[in-house]
PDB file of C-alpha atoms and ligand atoms in Angstrom:
ATOM      1  CA  UNK S   1     -88.948  32.551  26.520  1.00  0.00           C
ATOM      2  CA  UNK S   2     -89.103  36.140  25.341  1.00  0.00           C
ATOM      3  CA  UNK S   3     -87.387  39.440  25.934  1.00  0.00           C
ATOM      4  CA  UNK S   4     -90.086  42.104  26.362  1.00  0.00           C
ATOM      5  CA  UNK S   5     -88.849  45.632  25.592  1.00  0.00           C
ATOM      6  CA  UNK S   6     -91.206  47.620  27.797  1.00  0.00           C
ATOM      7  CA  UNK S   7     -91.683  51.362  27.314  1.00  0.00           C
ATOM      8  CA  UNK S   8     -92.368  53.338  30.511  1.00  0.00           C
ATOM      9  CA  UNK S   9     -93.594  56.943  31.000  1.00  0.00           C
ATOM     10  CA  UNK S  10     -91.361  59.941  30.235  1.00  0.00           C
ATOM     11  CA  UNK S  11     -92.806  62.009  33.062  1.00  0.00           C
ATOM     12  CA  UNK S  12     -96.504  61.317  33.405  1.00  0.00           C
ATOM     13  CA  UNK S  13     -97.333  58.097  35.207  1.00  0.00           C
ATOM     14  CA  UNK S  14    -100.672  57.870  33.389  1.00  0.00           C
ATOM     15  CA  UNK S  15     -98.773  57.010  30.218  1.00  0.00           C
ATOM     16  CA  UNK S  16     -98.185  53.375  31.151  1.00  0.00           C
ATOM     17  CA  UNK S  17    -100.165  50.951  29.005  1.00  0.00           C
ATOM     18  CA  UNK S  18    -102.342  48.130  30.374  1.00  0.00           C
ATOM     19  CA  UNK S  19    -100.183  45.742  28.418  1.00  0.00           C
ATOM     20  CA  UNK S  20     -96.955  47.064  29.959  1.00  0.00           C
ATOM     21  CA  UNK S  21     -98.408  46.584  33.456  1.00  0.00           C
ATOM     22  CA  UNK S  22     -99.547  43.049  32.625  1.00  0.00           C
ATOM     23  CA  UNK S  23     -96.212  42.049  31.095  1.00  0.00           C
ATOM     24  CA  UNK S  24     -94.257  43.458  34.041  1.00  0.00           C
ATOM     25  CA  UNK S  25     -96.550  41.532  36.386  1.00  0.00           C
ATOM     26  CA  UNK S  26     -96.086  38.240  34.541  1.00  0.00           C
ATOM     27  CA  UNK S  27     -92.368  38.097  33.688  1.00  0.00           C
ATOM     28  CA  UNK S  28     -89.810  36.218  35.758  1.00  0.00           C
ATOM     29  CA  UNK S  29     -87.321  39.093  35.949  1.00  0.00           C
ATOM     30  CA  UNK S  30     -86.846  42.744  35.051  1.00  0.00           C
ATOM     31  CA  UNK S  31     -83.719  44.161  33.470  1.00  0.00           C
ATOM     32  CA  UNK S  32     -83.510  47.769  34.553  1.00  0.00           C
ATOM     33  CA  UNK S  33     -81.219  50.769  34.079  1.00  0.00           C
ATOM     34  CA  UNK S  34     -81.967  52.034  37.583  1.00  0.00           C
ATOM     35  CA  UNK S  35     -83.382  49.301  39.799  1.00  0.00           C
ATOM     36  CA  UNK S  36     -84.499  51.736  42.514  1.00  0.00           C
ATOM     37  CA  UNK S  37     -86.461  53.810  40.009  1.00  0.00           C
ATOM     38  CA  UNK S  38     -88.034  50.765  38.382  1.00  0.00           C
ATOM     39  CA  UNK S  39     -88.900  49.448  41.856  1.00  0.00           C
ATOM     40  CA  UNK S  40     -90.865  52.640  42.547  1.00  0.00           C
ATOM     41  CA  UNK S  41     -92.604  52.377  39.177  1.00  0.00           C
ATOM     42  CA  UNK S  42     -93.663  48.797  39.876  1.00  0.00           C
ATOM     43  CA  UNK S  43     -94.903  49.807  43.310  1.00  0.00           C
ATOM     44  CA  UNK S  44     -97.000  52.595  41.789  1.00  0.00           C
ATOM     45  CA  UNK S  45     -98.855  50.060  39.611  1.00  0.00           C
ATOM     46  CA  UNK S  46     -99.105  47.444  42.386  1.00  0.00           C
ATOM     47  CA  UNK S  47     -96.897  45.051  40.448  1.00  0.00           C
ATOM     48  CA  UNK S  48     -95.477  42.346  42.733  1.00  0.00           C
ATOM     49  CA  UNK S  49     -91.746  42.563  43.512  1.00  0.00           C
ATOM     50  CA  UNK S  50     -89.469  41.037  40.867  1.00  0.00           C
ATOM     51  CA  UNK S  51     -85.927  39.842  40.499  1.00  0.00           C
ATOM     52  CA  UNK S  52     -84.085  42.911  39.187  1.00  0.00           C
ATOM     53  CA  UNK S  53     -81.053  42.723  36.924  1.00  0.00           C
ATOM     54  CA  UNK S  54     -79.089  45.959  36.679  1.00  0.00           C
ATOM     55  CA  UNK S  55     -78.202  47.025  33.135  1.00  0.00           C
ATOM     56  CA  UNK S  56     -76.547  50.287  32.124  1.00  0.00           C
ATOM     57  CA  UNK S  57     -73.867  51.713  29.819  1.00  0.00           C
ATOM     58  CA  UNK S  58     -71.123  50.583  32.212  1.00  0.00           C
ATOM     59  CA  UNK S  59     -72.143  46.982  32.797  1.00  0.00           C
ATOM     60  CA  UNK S  60     -73.988  46.121  29.547  1.00  0.00           C
ATOM     61  CA  UNK S  61     -71.304  43.784  28.184  1.00  0.00           C
ATOM     62  CA  UNK S  62     -70.858  42.049  31.530  1.00  0.00           C
ATOM     63  CA  UNK S  63     -74.579  41.613  32.224  1.00  0.00           C
ATOM     64  CA  UNK S  64     -75.719  40.552  28.755  1.00  0.00           C
ATOM     65  CA  UNK S  65     -74.481  36.894  28.918  1.00  0.00           C
ATOM     66  CA  UNK S  66     -76.266  36.428  32.296  1.00  0.00           C
ATOM     67  CA  UNK S  67     -79.530  37.753  30.879  1.00  0.00           C
ATOM     68  CA  UNK S  68     -79.225  35.623  27.741  1.00  0.00           C
ATOM     69  CA  UNK S  69     -78.631  32.568  29.943  1.00  0.00           C
ATOM     70  CA  UNK S  70     -81.800  33.245  31.947  1.00  0.00           C
ATOM     71  CA  UNK S  71     -83.763  33.624  28.710  1.00  0.00           C
ATOM     72  CA  UNK S  72     -82.316  30.399  27.275  1.00  0.00           C
ATOM     73  CA  UNK S  73     -83.318  28.615  30.508  1.00  0.00           C
ATOM     74  CA  UNK S  74     -86.883  29.559  29.548  1.00  0.00           C
ATOM     75  CA  UNK S  75     -87.500  32.670  31.655  1.00  0.00           C
ATOM     76  CA  UNK S  76     -89.500  35.598  30.301  1.00  0.00           C
ATOM     77  CA  UNK S  77     -87.641  38.840  30.973  1.00  0.00           C
ATOM     78  CA  UNK S  78     -88.794  42.462  30.693  1.00  0.00           C
ATOM     79  CA  UNK S  79     -86.353  45.181  29.795  1.00  0.00           C
ATOM     80  CA  UNK S  80     -87.022  48.769  30.952  1.00  0.00           C
ATOM     81  CA  UNK S  81     -84.925  51.924  30.904  1.00  0.00           C
ATOM     82  CA  UNK S  82     -85.112  55.033  33.100  1.00  0.00           C
ATOM     83  CA  UNK S  83     -87.849  56.533  30.959  1.00  0.00           C
ATOM     84  CA  UNK S  84     -89.476  56.045  27.591  1.00  0.00           C
ATOM     85  CA  UNK S  85     -88.558  53.312  25.181  1.00  0.00           C
ATOM     86  CA  UNK S  86     -85.463  51.247  25.994  1.00  0.00           C
ATOM     87  CA  UNK S  87     -82.764  51.446  23.340  1.00  0.00           C
ATOM     88  CA  UNK S  88     -83.804  54.916  22.136  1.00  0.00           C
ATOM     89  CA  UNK S  89     -80.754  56.941  23.253  1.00  0.00           C
ATOM     90  CA  UNK S  90     -80.658  54.516  26.165  1.00  0.00           C
ATOM     91  CA  UNK S  91     -78.636  51.377  26.859  1.00  0.00           C
ATOM     92  CA  UNK S  92     -80.242  48.374  25.214  1.00  0.00           C
ATOM     93  CA  UNK S  93     -79.098  47.854  21.700  1.00  0.00           C
ATOM     94  CA  UNK S  94     -76.324  45.478  22.733  1.00  0.00           C
ATOM     95  CA  UNK S  95     -78.675  43.222  24.717  1.00  0.00           C
ATOM     96  CA  UNK S  96     -81.322  43.205  21.981  1.00  0.00           C
ATOM     97  CA  UNK S  97     -78.746  42.295  19.324  1.00  0.00           C
ATOM     98  CA  UNK S  98     -77.351  39.440  21.415  1.00  0.00           C
ATOM     99  CA  UNK S  99     -80.868  38.156  22.099  1.00  0.00           C
ATOM    100  CA  UNK S 100     -81.616  38.197  18.375  1.00  0.00           C
ATOM    101  CA  UNK S 101     -78.356  36.308  17.701  1.00  0.00           C
ATOM    102  CA  UNK S 102     -79.515  33.641  20.192  1.00  0.00           C
ATOM    103  CA  UNK S 103     -82.906  33.251  18.466  1.00  0.00           C
ATOM    104  CA  UNK S 104     -84.724  34.684  21.460  1.00  0.00           C
ATOM    105  CA  UNK S 105     -88.139  36.144  20.724  1.00  0.00           C
ATOM    106  CA  UNK S 106     -88.182  39.952  21.036  1.00  0.00           C
ATOM    107  CA  UNK S 107     -91.533  41.506  21.973  1.00  0.00           C
ATOM    108  CA  UNK S 108     -91.615  45.326  21.949  1.00  0.00           C
ATOM    109  CA  UNK S 109     -94.312  46.791  24.219  1.00  0.00           C
ATOM    110  CA  UNK S 110     -94.966  50.249  22.760  1.00  0.00           C
ATOM    111  CA  UNK S 111     -95.257  53.459  24.727  1.00  0.00           C
ATOM    112  CA  UNK S 112     -93.728  56.891  25.138  1.00  0.00           C
ATOM    113  CA  UNK S 113     -90.777  58.161  23.098  1.00  0.00           C
ATOM    114  CA  UNK S 114     -89.848  61.791  23.812  1.00  0.00           C
ATOM    115  CA  UNK S 115     -88.767  62.467  20.213  1.00  0.00           C
ATOM    116  CA  UNK S 116     -92.085  61.264  18.797  1.00  0.00           C
ATOM    117  CA  UNK S 117     -94.087  63.333  21.279  1.00  0.00           C
ATOM    118  CA  UNK S 118     -92.005  66.391  20.413  1.00  0.00           C
ATOM    119  CA  UNK S 119     -92.398  65.860  16.670  1.00  0.00           C
ATOM    120  CA  UNK S 120     -96.163  65.430  16.954  1.00  0.00           C
ATOM    121  CA  UNK S 121     -96.593  68.685  18.869  1.00  0.00           C
ATOM    122  CA  UNK S 122     -94.078  70.690  16.848  1.00  0.00           C
ATOM    123  CA  UNK S 123     -96.377  71.659  13.983  1.00  0.00           C
ATOM    124  CA  UNK S 124     -93.489  70.963  11.602  1.00  0.00           C
ATOM    125  CA  UNK S 125     -93.805  68.457   8.717  1.00  0.00           C
ATOM    126  CA  UNK S 126     -93.611  64.912  10.083  1.00  0.00           C
ATOM    127  CA  UNK S 127     -94.570  62.806   7.099  1.00  0.00           C
ATOM    128  CA  UNK S 128     -90.828  62.084   6.905  1.00  0.00           C
ATOM    129  CA  UNK S 129     -88.412  62.757   9.738  1.00  0.00           C
ATOM    130  CA  UNK S 130     -85.027  61.829  11.087  1.00  0.00           C
ATOM    131  CA  UNK S 131     -84.227  61.064  14.710  1.00  0.00           C
ATOM    132  CA  UNK S 132     -80.671  62.055  15.549  1.00  0.00           C
ATOM    133  CA  UNK S 133     -80.420  61.220  19.266  1.00  0.00           C
ATOM    134  CA  UNK S 134     -78.184  63.408  21.457  1.00  0.00           C
ATOM    135  CA  UNK S 135     -76.572  66.342  19.651  1.00  0.00           C
ATOM    136  CA  UNK S 136     -72.758  66.262  19.636  1.00  0.00           C
ATOM    137  CA  UNK S 137     -71.184  68.702  22.098  1.00  0.00           C
ATOM    138  CA  UNK S 138     -68.449  70.222  19.896  1.00  0.00           C
ATOM    139  CA  UNK S 139     -69.668  72.998  17.608  1.00  0.00           C
ATOM    140  CA  UNK S 140     -68.195  71.615  14.325  1.00  0.00           C
ATOM    141  CA  UNK S 141     -69.857  68.222  14.724  1.00  0.00           C
ATOM    142  CA  UNK S 142     -72.969  69.893  16.115  1.00  0.00           C
ATOM    143  CA  UNK S 143     -73.342  72.079  13.045  1.00  0.00           C
ATOM    144  CA  UNK S 144     -72.998  69.066  10.723  1.00  0.00           C
ATOM    145  CA  UNK S 145     -75.787  67.383  12.687  1.00  0.00           C
ATOM    146  CA  UNK S 146     -77.993  70.499  12.641  1.00  0.00           C
ATOM    147  CA  UNK S 147     -77.592  70.824   8.868  1.00  0.00           C
ATOM    148  CA  UNK S 148     -79.362  67.502   8.345  1.00  0.00           C
ATOM    149  CA  UNK S 149     -82.518  69.586   8.784  1.00  0.00           C
ATOM    150  CA  UNK S 150     -81.915  71.060   5.317  1.00  0.00           C
ATOM    151  CA  UNK S 151     -83.269  67.738   4.000  1.00  0.00           C
ATOM    152  CA  UNK S 152     -85.586  66.393   6.721  1.00  0.00           C
ATOM    153  CA  UNK S 153     -87.436  67.431   9.825  1.00  0.00           C
ATOM    154  CA  UNK S 154     -84.976  66.303  12.515  1.00  0.00           C
ATOM    155  CA  UNK S 155     -85.516  65.563  16.221  1.00  0.00           C
ATOM    156  CA  UNK S 156     -82.506  65.884  18.535  1.00  0.00           C
ATOM    157  CA  UNK S 157     -82.089  65.291  22.262  1.00  0.00           C
ATOM    158  CA  UNK S 158     -80.299  68.253  23.818  1.00  0.00           C
ATOM    159  CA  UNK S 159     -79.250  69.269  27.320  1.00  0.00           C
ATOM    160  CA  UNK S 160     -80.883  72.366  28.857  1.00  0.00           C
ATOM    161  CA  UNK S 161     -77.338  73.520  29.700  1.00  0.00           C
ATOM    162  CA  UNK S 162     -76.344  73.599  26.044  1.00  0.00           C
ATOM    163  CA  UNK S 163     -79.559  74.784  24.349  1.00  0.00           C
ATOM    164  CA  UNK S 164     -78.595  78.481  24.447  1.00  0.00           C
ATOM    165  CA  UNK S 165     -75.277  77.829  22.694  1.00  0.00           C
ATOM    166  CA  UNK S 166     -77.064  75.674  20.129  1.00  0.00           C
ATOM    167  CA  UNK S 167     -79.594  78.456  19.441  1.00  0.00           C
ATOM    168  CA  UNK S 168     -76.727  80.948  19.062  1.00  0.00           C
ATOM    169  CA  UNK S 169     -75.108  78.638  16.532  1.00  0.00           C
ATOM    170  CA  UNK S 170     -78.407  78.291  14.662  1.00  0.00           C
ATOM    171  CA  UNK S 171     -78.985  82.081  14.643  1.00  0.00           C
ATOM    172  CA  UNK S 172     -75.579  82.594  13.103  1.00  0.00           C
ATOM    173  CA  UNK S 173     -75.410  79.687  10.653  1.00  0.00           C
ATOM    174  CA  UNK S 174     -79.036  78.751   9.891  1.00  0.00           C
ATOM    175  CA  UNK S 175     -81.161  81.821  10.699  1.00  0.00           C
ATOM    176  CA  UNK S 176     -84.086  80.725   8.510  1.00  0.00           C
ATOM    177  CA  UNK S 177     -84.605  77.235   9.936  1.00  0.00           C
ATOM    178  CA  UNK S 178     -87.907  76.575  11.735  1.00  0.00           C
ATOM    179  CA  UNK S 179     -87.325  75.571  15.349  1.00  0.00           C
ATOM    180  CA  UNK S 180     -89.463  73.911  17.977  1.00  0.00           C
ATOM    181  CA  UNK S 181     -88.101  73.373  21.467  1.00  0.00           C
ATOM    182  CA  UNK S 182     -90.360  70.780  23.087  1.00  0.00           C
ATOM    183  CA  UNK S 183     -89.676  70.700  26.810  1.00  0.00           C
ATOM    184  CA  UNK S 184     -90.947  68.758  29.819  1.00  0.00           C
ATOM    185  CA  UNK S 185     -93.178  66.624  27.596  1.00  0.00           C
ATOM    186  CA  UNK S 186     -96.127  64.962  29.348  1.00  0.00           C
ATOM    187  CA  UNK S 187     -95.254  66.834  32.573  1.00  0.00           C
ATOM    188  CA  UNK S 188     -96.821  69.805  34.358  1.00  0.00           C
ATOM    189  CA  UNK S 189     -94.686  72.393  32.568  1.00  0.00           C
ATOM    190  CA  UNK S 190     -94.886  70.871  29.091  1.00  0.00           C
ATOM    191  CA  UNK S 191     -94.216  73.583  26.526  1.00  0.00           C
ATOM    192  CA  UNK S 192     -93.631  73.933  22.793  1.00  0.00           C
ATOM    193  CA  UNK S 193     -91.591  77.014  21.894  1.00  0.00           C
ATOM    194  CA  UNK S 194     -91.791  77.618  18.148  1.00  0.00           C
ATOM    195  CA  UNK S 195     -90.112  80.170  15.908  1.00  0.00           C
ATOM    196  CA  UNK S 196     -86.882  81.194  14.192  1.00  0.00           C
ATOM    197  CA  UNK S 197     -83.612  80.713  16.122  1.00  0.00           C
ATOM    198  CA  UNK S 198     -83.296  84.399  16.965  1.00  0.00           C
ATOM    199  CA  UNK S 199     -86.817  84.575  18.405  1.00  0.00           C
ATOM    200  CA  UNK S 200     -86.256  81.540  20.608  1.00  0.00           C
ATOM    201  CA  UNK S 201     -82.839  82.813  21.667  1.00  0.00           C
ATOM    202  CA  UNK S 202     -84.622  85.712  23.393  1.00  0.00           C
ATOM    203  CA  UNK S 203     -86.221  83.278  25.868  1.00  0.00           C
ATOM    204  CA  UNK S 204     -83.325  80.799  25.997  1.00  0.00           C
ATOM    205  CA  UNK S 205     -82.492  81.559  29.630  1.00  0.00           C
ATOM    206  CA  UNK S 206     -85.940  80.320  30.643  1.00  0.00           C
ATOM    207  CA  UNK S 207     -85.640  76.975  28.843  1.00  0.00           C
ATOM    208  CA  UNK S 208     -85.307  74.381  31.580  1.00  0.00           C
ATOM    209  CA  UNK S 209     -85.952  70.680  32.043  1.00  0.00           C
ATOM    210  CA  UNK S 210     -85.790  67.915  29.482  1.00  0.00           C
ATOM    211  CA  UNK S 211     -85.675  68.986  25.866  1.00  0.00           C
ATOM    212  CA  UNK S 212     -86.338  67.702  22.376  1.00  0.00           C
ATOM    213  CA  UNK S 213     -85.116  70.123  19.725  1.00  0.00           C
ATOM    214  CA  UNK S 214     -86.881  69.882  16.381  1.00  0.00           C
ATOM    215  CA  UNK S 215     -85.696  71.612  13.224  1.00  0.00           C
ATOM    216  CA  UNK S 216     -87.144  71.838   9.749  1.00  0.00           C
ATOM    217  CA  UNK S 217     -86.313  73.927   6.721  1.00  0.00           C
ATOM    218  CA  UNK S 218     -89.951  73.647   5.559  1.00  0.00           C
TER     219      UNK S 218
HETATM  220  N1  SAM X   1     -85.539  56.423  25.962  1.00  0.00           N
HETATM  221  C1  SAM X   1     -86.008  57.791  26.011  1.00  0.00           C
HETATM  222  C2  SAM X   1     -87.118  57.973  24.987  1.00  0.00           C
HETATM  223  O1  SAM X   1     -87.752  56.977  24.607  1.00  0.00           O
HETATM  224  O2  SAM X   1     -87.398  59.094  24.580  1.00  0.00           O
HETATM  225  C3  SAM X   1     -84.880  58.778  25.842  1.00  0.00           C
HETATM  226  C4  SAM X   1     -83.835  58.653  26.909  1.00  0.00           C
HETATM  227  S1  SAM X   1     -82.535  59.799  26.766  1.00  0.00           S
HETATM  228  C5  SAM X   1     -81.375  59.082  27.906  1.00  0.00           C
HETATM  229  C6  SAM X   1     -83.082  61.172  27.675  1.00  0.00           C
HETATM  230  C7  SAM X   1     -83.332  62.410  26.807  1.00  0.00           C
HETATM  231  O3  SAM X   1     -84.606  62.283  26.167  1.00  0.00           O
HETATM  232  C8  SAM X   1     -83.408  63.698  27.592  1.00  0.00           C
HETATM  233  O4  SAM X   1     -82.122  64.262  27.811  1.00  0.00           O
HETATM  234  C9  SAM X   1     -84.250  64.581  26.700  1.00  0.00           C
HETATM  235  O5  SAM X   1     -83.500  65.135  25.651  1.00  0.00           O
HETATM  236  C10 SAM X   1     -85.242  63.540  26.127  1.00  0.00           C
HETATM  237  N2  SAM X   1     -86.429  63.463  26.992  1.00  0.00           N
HETATM  238  C11 SAM X   1     -86.759  62.462  27.845  1.00  0.00           C
HETATM  239  N3  SAM X   1     -87.924  62.749  28.475  1.00  0.00           N
HETATM  240  C12 SAM X   1     -88.330  63.939  28.023  1.00  0.00           C
HETATM  241  C13 SAM X   1     -89.448  64.781  28.286  1.00  0.00           C
HETATM  242  N4  SAM X   1     -90.372  64.440  29.185  1.00  0.00           N
HETATM  243  N5  SAM X   1     -89.545  65.954  27.617  1.00  0.00           N
HETATM  244  C14 SAM X   1     -88.620  66.324  26.719  1.00  0.00           C
HETATM  245  N6  SAM X   1     -87.536  65.567  26.419  1.00  0.00           N
HETATM  246  C15 SAM X   1     -87.384  64.402  27.059  1.00  0.00           C
END
């Protein structure tokens, strides 16, 4: 028995690995954040229908014992999230920890992570970096998080509805920081907007879609 943590595309369906398709075809069940969405993904790759187990932030604690039981009965289970790598700013950590505690083999199947794609395309130093996850919404906590970029290149997940406010905060408090807004990665309108906060603020109204914000003082 094994729990396969299967990464899925973050926008471009070509970014599914051969191994991910094979594992999803072979497992006995699929744990999924959005079963309808995963169903469509499986259909796209001609993967036969599977038993789906719903797993999200609201039902994680309730569903975990059922999934562990299936694994302990000897079933192989794949775990997918809506997009990218499960557990990375997605539900998953709780299930993975419980599986580890039950001596269940964990097999990560690598693939897309938005933060990594954004970092790679940013042109900012990435020999060392920090992944923050979603930026806090309140400006005090947000500023503390943004200031981590004094020491490292930092990748944040940010909402397109809040990016303008975040750029305003950066212009005021950290005008010299190097910024890259990586948006719609792997999709048709993929774009890397690089510059100082004030420069990017000028085009902030046009920043739409999914965003990784990358900051570096170097
Ligand atoms: N598990 C995912 C991963 O491996 O990257 C992250 C899931 S998190 C719930 C969703 C956030 O990731 C979005 O709000 C956005 O900040 C970022 N994101 C996901 N896909 C993206 C894309 N194609 N381009 C830019 N950012 C993306």
